Amino acid sequence: MPRRGPGSGYAGQVPAVGQPADRSYGEEPAYRAEPAYRVDPALPAQPYRGQPGPPPYPAVPEPRRPEPVESRYTLLTTATGTPGHRWSPGTPCWTTVATSRTRRRRRRRVAPPSPPPQAAPVPAVAPVTSPAVAPPATVRPSRTDRMAGQSAGSDLERAAAVLRRDLGTPRVIAFANPKGGVHKTTATVLAAATVGSVRGRGVLAWDDNELRGTLGLRAGSARHARTIRHLVADLVQIEIREGAELLEILDDYLRHASDGSYDVLAGEESPRFAQRLDQFTVKRVLELLRRTHDVICVDTGNNVESPNWRTVMQAADQLVVTTVPREDAAFSADWMLDLLHEEGMGELADNAVTLISCPTPGRLPLQNDLEKHFATRTRTVTVVPYDPALETGSSIEYHQLQGETRQAWLRAASAMLEPFGR
């Protein structure tokens, strides 16, 4: 086999780009030499001849409004300004790239092209530093807390508005439960103090307990030692007085709260005097007090068979059933309601207010059952919390109670007078 020389287009000589390799006649048929390509790092690799050409769309950023393929590649102009040919699928990729670049250069002279799409910038990572200590800011309550506060405030305003109403006629509120130690005296004093603190005057607390009641000792300033016994002894001379003269003479038999919000008619400590408080005498005392006061809170005794107890019940406009979360106290209150129905005072029992006083901090297990039970027997049920100011059993001072306790008593007193306000 003859040896192939260096100019035969075979190995040893690289033909120019685009020129076919030389053939030597008389020798073995020479094969078409493969073109050698110079690798341009900026251009894609050139395919071999006979293989599929580049894709119809070059991998370059497209303008915002793409034009047809023919219009984009109709004229081929190189960087030196030499006119080229129409683009065809067989044209090498580098020609296509040159066409795209030239086209962009021409468009830039006419109108600035739209910026090519760019990749989203990678956010810079801030250096980790210790957080700066901010000055203490004012903590604002959440929307739920603000709404709850507004609701509580409006509730208290409505309760106070009820106590300020014109009651039309003087009202008698009887606090009753045959069981002792159920906070009848405490409830009578605090109800009078609450109503008096809102109305300002015209409120009285009367201790109608025939067995040595302690209301006169726990409420009111002891300016004197007069009790209901002295009032009854001078009742004839007092009843004939009118207006300011009546108020002046009656004041000599009453005691007053330290803040002057309510008056106190103390009960007699001698049990023998209970025989003189018959039905007729109790009616006369109530009629006298109605002439000078708008609200009369009566602390009844424990003897449901006594004339004064029954007379007060018959004359009462509102009954308040006092109890504590104990089974014996609740049983006594329930039995008293049955007795009132039997005595023809069922309407008074049905419209009563059940007042549950908590003798200890926290909620006792029996309290929920008592609330549900008395809600079916009386008009409404109110609960007043424990307060350490009442623990000693000494003088009851309304202004020494906690804010939560005063708010609870405001709601309770409002429930007592709600049917009468207008």
XYZ file of C-alpha atoms in Angstrom:
422
model
C 0.000 0.000 0.000
C 1.535 3.348 -0.981
C 2.475 5.635 1.813
C 0.355 8.683 2.319
C 2.250 11.899 2.244
C 1.851 14.947 4.278
C -0.084 16.867 1.583
C -2.530 14.131 0.804
C -5.197 15.317 3.249
C -4.600 12.484 5.608
C -2.916 12.372 8.941
C -0.126 14.811 9.372
C -1.813 17.788 7.742
C -4.873 19.653 8.957
C -6.922 21.190 6.137
C -8.324 24.679 6.409
C -11.757 25.144 7.796
C -14.389 24.780 5.081
C -11.936 23.306 2.435
C -12.075 19.631 1.363
C -8.998 17.498 1.685
C -6.851 16.941 -1.493
C -7.030 13.595 -3.263
C -4.135 11.839 -5.057
C -5.403 10.092 -8.169
C -4.020 6.686 -8.745
C -3.934 5.992 -5.107
C -6.528 4.446 -2.931
C -9.636 6.544 -2.718
C -9.096 9.152 -0.120
C -11.725 9.721 2.481
C -13.090 13.169 3.153
C -11.127 14.636 5.921
C -12.869 15.699 9.004
C -12.572 19.423 9.606
C -10.612 20.563 12.551
C -12.217 23.097 14.783
C -10.787 25.656 16.980
C -12.401 25.633 20.293
C -13.738 28.994 21.226
C -14.694 29.040 24.874
C -17.367 31.615 24.124
C -19.053 29.511 21.428
C -20.694 26.108 21.575
C -18.993 23.140 19.992
C -19.427 22.785 16.181
C -21.140 19.573 15.091
C -19.787 17.299 12.438
C -21.070 17.534 8.930
C -23.942 15.322 8.160
C -25.282 15.522 11.731
C -28.378 17.481 12.756
C -27.815 21.209 12.929
C -28.441 23.554 15.798
C -31.900 24.004 17.223
C -34.153 26.430 15.368
C -33.917 28.960 18.201
C -30.506 29.993 19.451
C -29.873 29.863 23.150
C -29.782 33.622 23.580
C -32.060 35.907 25.532
C -35.166 36.685 23.520
C -36.614 40.182 23.332
C -39.925 40.992 24.983
C -41.875 40.688 21.741
C -40.244 37.923 19.692
C -40.343 38.274 15.919
C -40.743 35.455 13.414
C -37.733 33.264 12.838
C -37.227 34.384 9.244
C -37.185 38.085 10.154
C -34.652 37.540 12.907
C -32.137 35.675 10.779
C -32.721 37.015 7.234
C -29.505 39.045 7.081
C -26.295 37.692 8.464
C -23.685 40.297 9.271
C -20.404 39.543 10.976
C -18.550 41.751 13.338
C -16.538 43.205 10.432
C -19.635 44.204 8.474
C -19.363 41.449 5.826
C -22.840 40.433 4.620
C -23.646 36.814 5.144
C -26.286 34.350 3.971
C -29.711 33.263 5.144
C -29.746 30.991 8.080
C -30.521 27.358 7.417
C -30.572 24.336 9.645
C -27.174 23.306 8.293
C -25.456 26.532 9.270
C -22.929 26.035 12.094
C -23.876 27.190 15.535
C -21.217 29.851 15.664
C -22.861 31.553 12.615
C -26.154 31.627 14.432
C -24.543 33.177 17.464
C -22.875 35.820 15.315
C -26.221 36.614 13.700
C -27.872 37.001 17.096
C -25.111 39.256 18.360
C -25.182 41.415 15.214
C -28.956 41.655 15.417
C -28.749 42.887 18.974
C -26.106 45.428 18.002
C -28.341 46.839 15.253
C -31.377 46.994 17.487
C -29.414 48.868 20.071
C -28.910 51.730 17.625
C -32.619 52.073 16.931
C -34.164 51.449 20.323
C -32.748 50.068 23.546
C -33.773 46.451 23.968
C -35.582 45.185 27.016
C -33.235 43.917 29.695
C -32.664 40.179 29.524
C -34.096 38.087 32.336
C -31.740 37.759 35.197
C -31.551 35.205 37.889
C -32.931 36.149 41.247
C -30.177 37.708 43.315
C -28.955 35.608 46.182
C -29.698 37.463 49.381
C -26.651 38.376 51.291
C -26.333 36.659 54.623
C -25.987 39.222 57.330
C -23.306 38.544 59.838
C -24.512 37.030 63.051
C -24.338 39.593 65.782
C -25.691 39.682 69.269
C -29.114 41.329 69.376
C -29.199 44.830 70.700
C -31.019 45.298 73.938
C -34.091 47.376 73.190
C -35.525 49.716 75.783
C -38.508 48.343 77.657
C -41.671 49.083 75.717
C -45.110 49.643 77.107
C -47.056 46.381 76.997
C -50.371 46.982 75.333
C -53.240 44.641 76.120
C -54.436 42.391 73.338
C -57.700 42.960 71.524
C -59.355 40.213 73.557
C -58.207 41.785 76.826
C -59.376 45.227 75.697
C -62.786 43.860 74.755
C -63.042 42.016 78.060
C -62.085 45.183 79.939
C -64.613 47.239 77.995
C -67.302 44.614 78.601
C -66.553 44.550 82.339
C -66.559 48.351 82.480
C -69.870 48.640 80.665
C -71.341 45.940 82.928
C -70.414 47.906 86.027
C -71.770 51.109 84.518
C -75.110 49.438 83.820
C -75.208 48.105 87.393
C -74.553 51.550 88.814
C -77.191 53.035 86.523
C -79.749 50.597 87.939
C -78.958 51.714 91.480
C -79.378 55.375 90.499
C -82.860 54.904 89.069
C -85.985 56.387 90.521
C -87.538 53.498 92.388
C -90.983 55.039 92.315
C -91.658 54.186 95.938
C -89.477 53.149 98.900
C -88.420 49.509 98.666
C -87.921 46.951 101.455
C -85.303 44.226 100.878
C -85.423 41.281 103.278
C -82.347 39.089 103.828
C -83.427 35.723 105.156
C -82.337 32.183 105.948
C -83.358 30.304 109.109
C -79.826 28.913 109.410
C -77.344 30.955 111.400
C -73.887 31.770 110.111
C -74.938 32.195 106.475
C -73.795 35.848 106.220
C -77.213 37.478 106.636
C -75.759 40.367 108.634
C -72.788 40.806 106.326
C -75.017 40.765 103.262
C -77.409 43.310 104.776
C -74.615 45.737 105.646
C -72.728 45.419 102.344
C -75.883 45.703 100.258
C -76.809 48.916 102.093
C -73.246 50.216 101.754
C -73.152 49.453 98.031
C -76.481 51.077 97.254
C -75.669 54.037 99.495
C -72.277 54.573 97.865
C -74.013 54.966 94.500
C -77.179 56.804 95.507
C -75.457 58.943 98.129
C -78.212 58.883 100.756
C -81.619 57.480 101.636
C -80.441 53.926 102.492
C -80.904 52.208 105.853
C -79.928 48.836 107.353
C -82.208 47.521 110.098
C -81.312 44.665 112.412
C -84.646 42.919 113.011
C -83.077 39.943 114.723
C -84.881 39.083 117.942
C -81.963 37.016 119.244
C -79.342 39.702 119.928
C -78.278 40.624 116.410
C -74.823 42.056 115.821
C -75.550 44.403 112.925
C -75.444 47.472 115.175
C -72.024 46.439 116.430
C -70.480 45.738 113.020
C -71.904 48.710 111.134
C -72.313 52.375 111.900
C -70.581 54.631 114.320
C -71.757 54.238 117.901
C -72.616 57.869 118.589
C -75.147 56.652 121.127
C -76.549 53.469 122.642
C -80.086 53.827 121.308
C -81.645 50.815 119.573
C -84.980 49.771 118.162
C -86.287 49.559 121.735
C -85.831 53.315 122.265
C -87.423 54.087 118.914
C -90.484 51.993 119.707
C -90.786 53.651 123.113
C -90.958 57.117 121.477
C -92.736 56.023 118.336
C -95.897 58.010 119.031
C -93.998 61.331 119.364
C -91.902 60.598 116.262
C -94.721 59.563 113.930
C -96.455 62.944 114.174
C -93.437 64.845 112.818
C -93.084 65.838 109.160
C -90.349 66.761 106.701
C -87.070 68.076 108.009
C -88.291 67.930 111.563
C -88.922 64.197 111.203
C -85.465 63.637 109.771
C -83.887 65.592 112.583
C -85.636 63.752 115.381
C -85.202 60.326 113.781
C -81.479 60.931 113.425
C -81.176 60.732 117.205
C -82.097 57.037 117.048
C -79.950 56.036 114.093
C -76.279 55.306 113.654
C -74.343 56.230 110.524
C -71.668 54.613 108.434
C -68.198 56.090 108.594
C -68.589 57.532 105.085
C -72.209 58.598 105.656
C -73.502 56.469 102.775
C -76.164 54.648 104.832
C -77.855 54.677 108.229
C -78.213 51.871 110.774
C -81.098 50.988 113.058
C -79.541 48.684 115.645
C -81.412 45.775 117.180
C -81.936 45.260 120.870
C -79.540 42.954 122.653
C -82.050 41.903 125.287
C -84.119 38.862 124.219
C -87.021 39.961 126.406
C -87.671 42.952 124.188
C -88.598 40.652 121.302
C -92.045 40.206 122.815
C -92.856 43.868 122.174
C -92.110 43.620 118.401
C -95.466 42.311 117.387
C -96.924 42.478 113.927
C -98.541 45.862 114.444
C -95.332 47.448 115.795
C -93.213 46.155 112.932
C -95.640 47.627 110.400
C -95.493 51.028 112.108
C -91.677 51.032 112.118
C -91.535 50.101 108.440
C -94.016 52.820 107.567
C -91.942 55.384 109.444
C -88.726 54.339 107.716
C -90.405 54.509 104.296
C -91.109 58.178 104.913
C -87.414 58.983 105.290
C -85.499 56.400 103.217
C -85.713 54.995 99.691
C -84.101 51.593 100.326
C -84.538 49.656 103.596
C -82.404 46.521 104.032
C -83.720 44.276 106.811
C -81.685 41.565 108.515
C -84.329 39.047 109.583
C -83.908 36.640 112.457
C -83.796 32.865 112.479
C -87.256 32.204 113.911
C -89.679 31.837 111.031
C -92.588 31.557 113.498
C -92.040 34.951 115.114
C -94.452 37.787 114.205
C -91.707 40.194 113.212
C -90.188 37.676 110.767
C -93.502 37.009 109.035
C -94.427 40.696 108.990
C -91.181 41.662 107.298
C -91.689 38.912 104.717
C -95.189 40.102 103.935
C -94.046 43.712 103.589
C -90.871 42.951 101.588
C -90.602 44.045 97.955
C -87.544 41.857 97.354
C -86.333 38.718 99.077
C -82.623 37.862 99.180
C -81.861 34.274 100.150
C -78.400 34.231 101.717
C -76.369 31.048 101.871
C -72.843 29.663 101.796
C -71.563 26.690 99.756
C -72.522 24.185 102.447
C -75.164 21.495 102.339
C -76.873 22.404 105.648
C -77.122 26.093 104.727
C -78.515 25.268 101.293
C -81.017 22.822 102.774
C -82.279 25.471 105.214
C -82.713 28.009 102.410
C -84.532 25.463 100.260
C -86.873 24.608 103.113
C -87.631 28.310 103.694
C -88.683 28.724 100.049
C -91.091 25.811 100.449
C -92.523 27.448 103.576
C -93.132 30.728 101.735
C -95.057 28.872 99.044
C -97.187 27.203 101.693
C -97.891 30.554 103.396
C -99.138 32.154 100.194
C -95.908 34.059 99.416
C -94.857 31.977 96.448
C -94.447 35.001 94.196
C -91.963 36.526 96.635
C -90.000 33.262 96.674
C -89.987 32.879 92.884
C -88.722 36.441 92.363
C -86.051 36.134 95.059
C -82.320 36.621 94.551
C -80.045 33.877 95.822
C -76.817 35.333 97.222
C -73.971 32.834 97.667
C -71.152 34.141 99.854
C -67.779 32.403 99.708
C -66.383 32.013 103.235
C -62.948 30.838 102.047
C -60.675 31.641 99.110
C -61.235 29.582 95.994
C -64.271 27.845 94.635
C -65.805 25.097 96.765
C -66.957 21.849 95.075
C -70.599 22.301 96.109
C -70.903 25.797 94.661
C -71.673 24.738 91.083
C -74.488 22.450 92.212
C -75.984 25.169 94.408
C -75.923 27.702 91.595
C -77.741 25.330 89.263
C -80.283 24.338 91.889
C -81.268 27.806 93.092
C -81.349 29.096 89.536
C -84.418 26.899 89.096
C -86.081 28.146 92.276
C -85.310 31.884 92.310
C -85.112 34.694 89.772
C -81.318 34.919 89.697
C -78.212 33.749 91.533
C -75.286 35.992 92.420
C -71.938 35.077 93.964
C -69.727 37.327 96.085
C -66.111 36.288 96.715
C -64.162 35.860 99.899
C -62.503 38.978 101.239
C -59.883 38.996 104.031
C -61.285 42.275 105.378
C -64.369 40.342 106.559
C -62.437 37.504 108.170
C -62.089 39.067 111.604
C -65.833 39.579 112.088
C -65.302 43.090 113.371
C -66.551 46.381 111.941
C -67.497 46.202 108.259
C -65.870 48.986 106.260
C -66.919 49.080 102.613
C -63.876 51.045 101.450
C -61.525 48.398 102.881
C -62.847 45.680 100.596
C -60.865 44.578 97.586
C -61.826 45.941 94.182
C -63.094 42.561 92.992
C -65.332 42.264 96.054
C -66.840 45.725 95.569
C -67.542 44.976 91.927
C -69.279 41.721 92.857
C -71.454 43.515 95.396
C -72.293 46.177 92.837
C -73.638 43.498 90.503
C -75.480 41.785 93.351
C -77.163 44.997 94.539
C -78.102 45.792 90.952
C -79.822 42.415 90.657
C -81.815 43.160 93.821
C -83.171 46.509 92.606
C -83.427 45.725 88.904
C -87.198 44.958 88.871
C -88.017 48.353 90.409
C -85.908 50.817 88.452
C -87.348 52.954 85.685
